[in-house]
Short mmCIF file of C-alpha atoms in Angstrom, two decimals:
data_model
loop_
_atom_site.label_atom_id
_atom_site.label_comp_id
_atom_site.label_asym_id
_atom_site.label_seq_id
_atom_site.Cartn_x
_atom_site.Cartn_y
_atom_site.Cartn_z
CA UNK J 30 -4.47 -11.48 -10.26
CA UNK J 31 -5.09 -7.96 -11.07
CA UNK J 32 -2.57 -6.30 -13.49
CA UNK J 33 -0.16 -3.65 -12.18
CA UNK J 34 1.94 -0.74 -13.24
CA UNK J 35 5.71 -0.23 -11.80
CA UNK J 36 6.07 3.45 -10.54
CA UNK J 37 9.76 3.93 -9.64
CA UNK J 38 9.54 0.68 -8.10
CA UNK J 39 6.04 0.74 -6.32
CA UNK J 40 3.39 -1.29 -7.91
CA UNK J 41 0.10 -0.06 -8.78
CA UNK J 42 -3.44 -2.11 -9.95
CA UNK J 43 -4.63 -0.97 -13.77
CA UNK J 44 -8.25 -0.81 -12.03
CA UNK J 45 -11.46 1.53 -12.06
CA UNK J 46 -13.03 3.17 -8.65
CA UNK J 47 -16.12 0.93 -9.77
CA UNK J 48 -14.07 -2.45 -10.08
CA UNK J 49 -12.98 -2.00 -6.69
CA UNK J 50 -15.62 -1.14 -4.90
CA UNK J 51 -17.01 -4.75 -6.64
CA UNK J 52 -14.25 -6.59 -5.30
CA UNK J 53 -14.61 -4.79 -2.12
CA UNK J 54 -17.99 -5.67 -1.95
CA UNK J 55 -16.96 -9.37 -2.40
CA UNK J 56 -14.28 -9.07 0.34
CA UNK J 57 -17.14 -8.06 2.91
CA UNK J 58 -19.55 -10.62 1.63
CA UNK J 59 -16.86 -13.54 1.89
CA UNK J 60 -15.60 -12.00 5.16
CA UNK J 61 -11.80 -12.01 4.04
CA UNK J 62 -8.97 -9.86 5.45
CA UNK J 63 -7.50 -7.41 2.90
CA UNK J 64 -5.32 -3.72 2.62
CA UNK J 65 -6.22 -1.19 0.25
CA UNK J 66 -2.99 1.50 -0.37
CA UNK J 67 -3.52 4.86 -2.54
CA UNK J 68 -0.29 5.53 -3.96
CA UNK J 69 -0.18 9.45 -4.62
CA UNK J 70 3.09 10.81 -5.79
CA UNK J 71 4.71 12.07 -2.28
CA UNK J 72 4.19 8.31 -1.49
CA UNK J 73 6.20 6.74 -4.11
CA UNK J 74 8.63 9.29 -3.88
CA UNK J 75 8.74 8.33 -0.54
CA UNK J 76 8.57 4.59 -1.42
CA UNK J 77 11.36 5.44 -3.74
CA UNK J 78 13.77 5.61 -0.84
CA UNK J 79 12.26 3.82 1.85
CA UNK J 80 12.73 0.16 1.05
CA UNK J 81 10.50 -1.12 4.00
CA UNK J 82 7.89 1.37 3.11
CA UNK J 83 7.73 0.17 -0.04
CA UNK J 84 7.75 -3.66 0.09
CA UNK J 85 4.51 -2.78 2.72
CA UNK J 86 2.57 -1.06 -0.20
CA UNK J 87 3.94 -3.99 -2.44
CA UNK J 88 2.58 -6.37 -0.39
CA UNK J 89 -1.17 -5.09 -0.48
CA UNK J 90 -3.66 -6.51 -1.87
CA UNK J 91 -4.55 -3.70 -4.02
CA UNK J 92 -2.53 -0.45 -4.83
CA UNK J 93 -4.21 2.44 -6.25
CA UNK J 94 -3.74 5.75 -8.15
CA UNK J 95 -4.11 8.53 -6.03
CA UNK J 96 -3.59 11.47 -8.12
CA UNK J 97 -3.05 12.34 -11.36
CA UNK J 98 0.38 12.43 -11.48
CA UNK J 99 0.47 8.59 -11.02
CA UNK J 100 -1.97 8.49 -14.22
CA UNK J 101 0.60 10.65 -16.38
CA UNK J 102 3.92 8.42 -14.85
CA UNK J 103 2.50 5.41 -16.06
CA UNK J 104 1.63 6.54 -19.88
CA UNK J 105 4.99 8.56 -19.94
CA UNK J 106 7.03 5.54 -18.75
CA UNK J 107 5.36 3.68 -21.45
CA UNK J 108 6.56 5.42 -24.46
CA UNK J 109 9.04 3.67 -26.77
CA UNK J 110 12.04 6.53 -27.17
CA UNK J 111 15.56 6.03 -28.32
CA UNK J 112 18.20 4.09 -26.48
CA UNK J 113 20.97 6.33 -27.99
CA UNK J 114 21.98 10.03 -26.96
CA UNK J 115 19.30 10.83 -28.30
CA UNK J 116 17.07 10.16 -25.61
CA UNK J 117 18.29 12.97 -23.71
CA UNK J 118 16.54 15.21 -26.07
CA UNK J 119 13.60 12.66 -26.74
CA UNK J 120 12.47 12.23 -23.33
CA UNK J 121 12.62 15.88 -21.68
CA UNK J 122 10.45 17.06 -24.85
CA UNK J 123 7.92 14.17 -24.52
CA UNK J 124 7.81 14.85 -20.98
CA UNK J 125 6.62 18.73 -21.33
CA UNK J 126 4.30 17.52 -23.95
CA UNK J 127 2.79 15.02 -22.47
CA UNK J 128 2.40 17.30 -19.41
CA UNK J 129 1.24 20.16 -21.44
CA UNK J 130 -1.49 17.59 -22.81
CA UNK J 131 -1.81 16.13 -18.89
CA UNK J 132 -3.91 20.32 -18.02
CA UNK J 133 -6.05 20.53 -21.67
CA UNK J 134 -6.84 16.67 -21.93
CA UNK J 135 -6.98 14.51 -19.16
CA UNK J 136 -7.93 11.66 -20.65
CA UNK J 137 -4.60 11.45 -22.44
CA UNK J 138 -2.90 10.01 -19.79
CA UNK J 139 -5.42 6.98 -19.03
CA UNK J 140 -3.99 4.81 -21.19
CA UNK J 141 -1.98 2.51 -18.96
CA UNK J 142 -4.31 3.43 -15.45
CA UNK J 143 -8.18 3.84 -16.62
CA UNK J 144 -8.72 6.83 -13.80
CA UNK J 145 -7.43 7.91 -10.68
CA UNK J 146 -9.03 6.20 -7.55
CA UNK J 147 -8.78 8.46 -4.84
CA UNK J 148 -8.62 8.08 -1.24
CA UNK J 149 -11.48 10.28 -0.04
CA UNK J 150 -13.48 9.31 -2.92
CA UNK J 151 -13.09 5.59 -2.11
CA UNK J 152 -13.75 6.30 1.45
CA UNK J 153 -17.16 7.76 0.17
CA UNK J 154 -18.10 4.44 -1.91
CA UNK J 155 -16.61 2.10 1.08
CA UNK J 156 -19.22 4.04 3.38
CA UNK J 157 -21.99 3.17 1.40
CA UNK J 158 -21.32 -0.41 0.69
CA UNK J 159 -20.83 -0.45 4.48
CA UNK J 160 -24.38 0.91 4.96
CA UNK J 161 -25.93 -1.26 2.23
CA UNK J 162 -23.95 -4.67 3.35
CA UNK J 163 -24.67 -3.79 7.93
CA UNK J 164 -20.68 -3.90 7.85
CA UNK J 165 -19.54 -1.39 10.91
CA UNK J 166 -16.79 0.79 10.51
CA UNK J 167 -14.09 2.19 12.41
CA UNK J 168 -12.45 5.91 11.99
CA UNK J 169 -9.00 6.13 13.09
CA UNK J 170 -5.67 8.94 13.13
CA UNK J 171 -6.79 12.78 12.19
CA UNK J 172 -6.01 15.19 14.93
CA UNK J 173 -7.40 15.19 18.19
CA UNK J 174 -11.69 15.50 17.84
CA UNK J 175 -11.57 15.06 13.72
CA UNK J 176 -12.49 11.32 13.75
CA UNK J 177 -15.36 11.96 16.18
CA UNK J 178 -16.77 14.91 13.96
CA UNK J 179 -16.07 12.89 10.78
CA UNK J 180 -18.19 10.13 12.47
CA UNK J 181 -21.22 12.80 13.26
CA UNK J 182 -20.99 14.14 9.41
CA UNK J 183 -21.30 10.46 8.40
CA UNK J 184 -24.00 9.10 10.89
CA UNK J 185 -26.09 12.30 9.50
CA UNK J 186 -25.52 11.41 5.87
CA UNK J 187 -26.30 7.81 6.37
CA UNK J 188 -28.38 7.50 9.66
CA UNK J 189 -28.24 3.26 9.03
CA UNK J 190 -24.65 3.59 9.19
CA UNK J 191 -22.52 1.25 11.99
CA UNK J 192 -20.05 2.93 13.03
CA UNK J 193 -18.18 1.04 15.75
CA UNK J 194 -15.73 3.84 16.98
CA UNK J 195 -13.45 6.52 16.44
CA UNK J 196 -9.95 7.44 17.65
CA UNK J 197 -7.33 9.92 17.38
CA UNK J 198 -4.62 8.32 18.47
CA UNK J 199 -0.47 7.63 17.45
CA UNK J 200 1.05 4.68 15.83
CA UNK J 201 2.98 3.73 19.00
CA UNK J 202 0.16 4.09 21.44
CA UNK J 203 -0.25 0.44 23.11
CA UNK J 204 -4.54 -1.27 23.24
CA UNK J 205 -5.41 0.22 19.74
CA UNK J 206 -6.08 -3.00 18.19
CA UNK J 207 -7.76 -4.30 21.44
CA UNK J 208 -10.20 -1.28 21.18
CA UNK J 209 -10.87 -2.11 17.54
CA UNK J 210 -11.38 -5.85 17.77
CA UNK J 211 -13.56 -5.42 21.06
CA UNK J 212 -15.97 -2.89 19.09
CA UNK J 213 -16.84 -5.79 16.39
CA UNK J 214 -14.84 -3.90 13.40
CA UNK J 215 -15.32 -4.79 9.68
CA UNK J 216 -13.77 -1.59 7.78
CA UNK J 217 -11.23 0.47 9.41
CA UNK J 218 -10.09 3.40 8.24
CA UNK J 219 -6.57 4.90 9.26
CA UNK J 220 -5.56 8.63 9.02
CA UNK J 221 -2.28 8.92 10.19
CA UNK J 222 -0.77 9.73 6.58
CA UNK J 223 1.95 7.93 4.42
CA UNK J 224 3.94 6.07 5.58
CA UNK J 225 3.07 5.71 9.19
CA UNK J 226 -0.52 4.41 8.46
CA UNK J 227 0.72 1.84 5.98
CA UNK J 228 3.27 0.86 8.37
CA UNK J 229 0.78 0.62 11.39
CA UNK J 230 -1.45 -1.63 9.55
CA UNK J 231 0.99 -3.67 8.29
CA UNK J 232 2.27 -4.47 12.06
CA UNK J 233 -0.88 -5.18 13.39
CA UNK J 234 -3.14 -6.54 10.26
CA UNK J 235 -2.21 -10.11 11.87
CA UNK J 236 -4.00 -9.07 15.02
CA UNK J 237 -6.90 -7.39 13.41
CA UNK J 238 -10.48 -8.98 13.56
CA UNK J 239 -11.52 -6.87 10.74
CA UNK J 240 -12.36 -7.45 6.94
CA UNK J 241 -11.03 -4.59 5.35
CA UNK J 242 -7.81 -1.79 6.26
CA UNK J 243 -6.89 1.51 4.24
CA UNK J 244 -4.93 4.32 4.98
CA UNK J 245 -7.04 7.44 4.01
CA UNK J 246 -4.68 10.04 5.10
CA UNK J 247 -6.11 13.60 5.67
CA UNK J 248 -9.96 12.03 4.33
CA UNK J 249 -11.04 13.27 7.42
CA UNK J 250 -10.64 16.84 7.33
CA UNK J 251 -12.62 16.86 3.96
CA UNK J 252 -14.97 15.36 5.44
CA UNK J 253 -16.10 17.60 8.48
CA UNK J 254 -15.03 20.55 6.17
CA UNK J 255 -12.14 21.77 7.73
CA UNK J 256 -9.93 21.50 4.40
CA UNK J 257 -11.66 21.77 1.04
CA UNK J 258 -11.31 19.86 -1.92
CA UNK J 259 -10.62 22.16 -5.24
CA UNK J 260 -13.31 22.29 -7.92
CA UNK J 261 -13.91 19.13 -9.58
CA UNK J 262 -12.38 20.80 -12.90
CA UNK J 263 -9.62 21.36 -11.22
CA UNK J 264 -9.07 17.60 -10.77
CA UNK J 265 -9.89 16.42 -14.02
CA UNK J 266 -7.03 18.85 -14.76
CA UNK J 267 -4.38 17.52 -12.50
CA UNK J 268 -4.38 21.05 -10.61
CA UNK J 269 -5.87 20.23 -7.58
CA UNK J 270 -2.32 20.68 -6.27
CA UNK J 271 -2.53 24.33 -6.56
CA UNK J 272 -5.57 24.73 -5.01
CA UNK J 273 -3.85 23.20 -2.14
CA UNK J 274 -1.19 25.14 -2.21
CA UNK J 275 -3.34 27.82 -2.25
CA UNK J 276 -5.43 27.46 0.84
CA UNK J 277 -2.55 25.64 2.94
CA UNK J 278 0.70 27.52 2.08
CA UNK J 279 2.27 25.74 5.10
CA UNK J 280 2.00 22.60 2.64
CA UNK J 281 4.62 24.09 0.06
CA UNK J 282 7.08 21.41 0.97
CA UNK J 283 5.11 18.59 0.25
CA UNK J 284 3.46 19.95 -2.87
CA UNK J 285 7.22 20.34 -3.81
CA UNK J 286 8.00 16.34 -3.26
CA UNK J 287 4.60 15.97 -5.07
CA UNK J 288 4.96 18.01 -8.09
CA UNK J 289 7.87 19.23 -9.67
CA UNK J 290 10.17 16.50 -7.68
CA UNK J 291 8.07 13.73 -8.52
CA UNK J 292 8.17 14.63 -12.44
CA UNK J 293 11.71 15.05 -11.89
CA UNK J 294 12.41 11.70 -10.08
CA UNK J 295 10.11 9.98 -13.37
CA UNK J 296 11.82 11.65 -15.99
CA UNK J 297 15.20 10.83 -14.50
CA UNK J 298 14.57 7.07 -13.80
CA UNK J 299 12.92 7.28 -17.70
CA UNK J 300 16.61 8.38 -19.39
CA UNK J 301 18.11 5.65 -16.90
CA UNK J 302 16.29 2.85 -18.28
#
């Protein structure tokens, strides 16, 4: 059993991008079933308050960190501080600190999770091992057209790729499952963000003939370039969030639940406990 992290209540795996992708690579050899969640911050905040939500990302067989912010909740929860007043001193001081430490050295906060394991970086790795292992796979959510240009970008990368279809879609929308399961699926992919994609795979997993589910969120538009990802340094510094910002104003509000909230919401539940 892999070793997990609570985050305001949601449970996350202490695991590498390359430990995965070896257990994911077992998964498709031994033709299980299994659901892959990445946990960012607007998630759990979400998960937070959202009981059902959260018992669904509980309940997955592996729970990653998907951002940074994850990374610095889990060290920062981990500190020993005072159980007297003051804490209320102790804690708000360590918090800007270890923040402050979060932008000039990353690596500071990868003591309790060894690196963030993103979405549309895992989607990358899960493509390949798809390629290298004749596993099909199966893109579905993203607006209207995305998941069929997302499946041209890929089939040009990696001509020996399967892919067994693509779909827009909504959660509700009745024969989605029948359309998977009749195109032979082994990976599918689900891009309708958190928490409706959790929530959709959780209802129909049962149903699905496939080896492997993840929600990937907005993956897709990476991938046929319509939304950029920031610098890489940008990342390693926990910024990537402004970059965002940045290029998709219109985003403010969930930047808001995903930033200064969600270190909020952690430093609050910190002087509770």
């Amino acid at each position: 059993m892999e070793e997990k992290v609570d985050i305001l209540g949601t449970n996350i795996n202490k695991i590498s991008q390359k430990d995965l992708i070896e257990k994911i690579s077992v998964i498709l050899d031994e033709n299980k079933k299994k659901f892959i969640v990445t946990a960012n911050p607007e998630g759990v905040i979400i998960g937070a308050k959202d009981k059902d939500f959260r018992d669904i990302v509980n309940g997955a067989d592996f729970v990653t960190a998907d951002g940074i912010g994850i990374l610095w909740a889990a060290t920062f929860l981990n500190y020993k501080t005072a159980k007297n007043f003051i804490k209320y001193l102790e804690i708000p001081f360590l918090a800007l600190v270890s923040l402050f430490f979060l932008v000039i050295r990353p690596s500071s906060v990868k003591k309790i999770i060894p690196e963030r394991v993103a979405g549309s970086d895992l989607f990358w790795e899960m493509i390949k091992l798809a390629k290298e292992n004749s596993k099909s796979i199966f893109l579905l959510g993203g607006q209207e057209g995305i998941a069929e240009e997302a499946s041209k970008v890929i089939k040009e990368k990696y001509p020996q790729i399967n892919i067994a279809g693509f779909y827009a879609g909504f959660p509700k929308e009745i024969g989605i499952v029948e359309r998977i399961n009749n195109n032979n699926t082994n990976i599918l992919f689900v891009a309708w963000g958190q928490p409706k994609q959790e929530k959709w795979i959780k209802e129909n997993l049962k149903d699905l003939n496939i080896n492997l589910a993840i929600g990937v969120g907005g993956t897709f538009d990476f991938v046929v370039g319509k939304v950029r990802r920031s610098p890489i340094i940008l990342q390693k510094m926990g910024l990537e969030w402004l970059w965002r910002l940045i290029k998709e104003p219109k985003r403010i509000k969930r930047i808001f639940i995903a930033v200064p909230k969600f270190i909020y919401t952690v430093i609050n539940y910190k002087l509770k406990h």
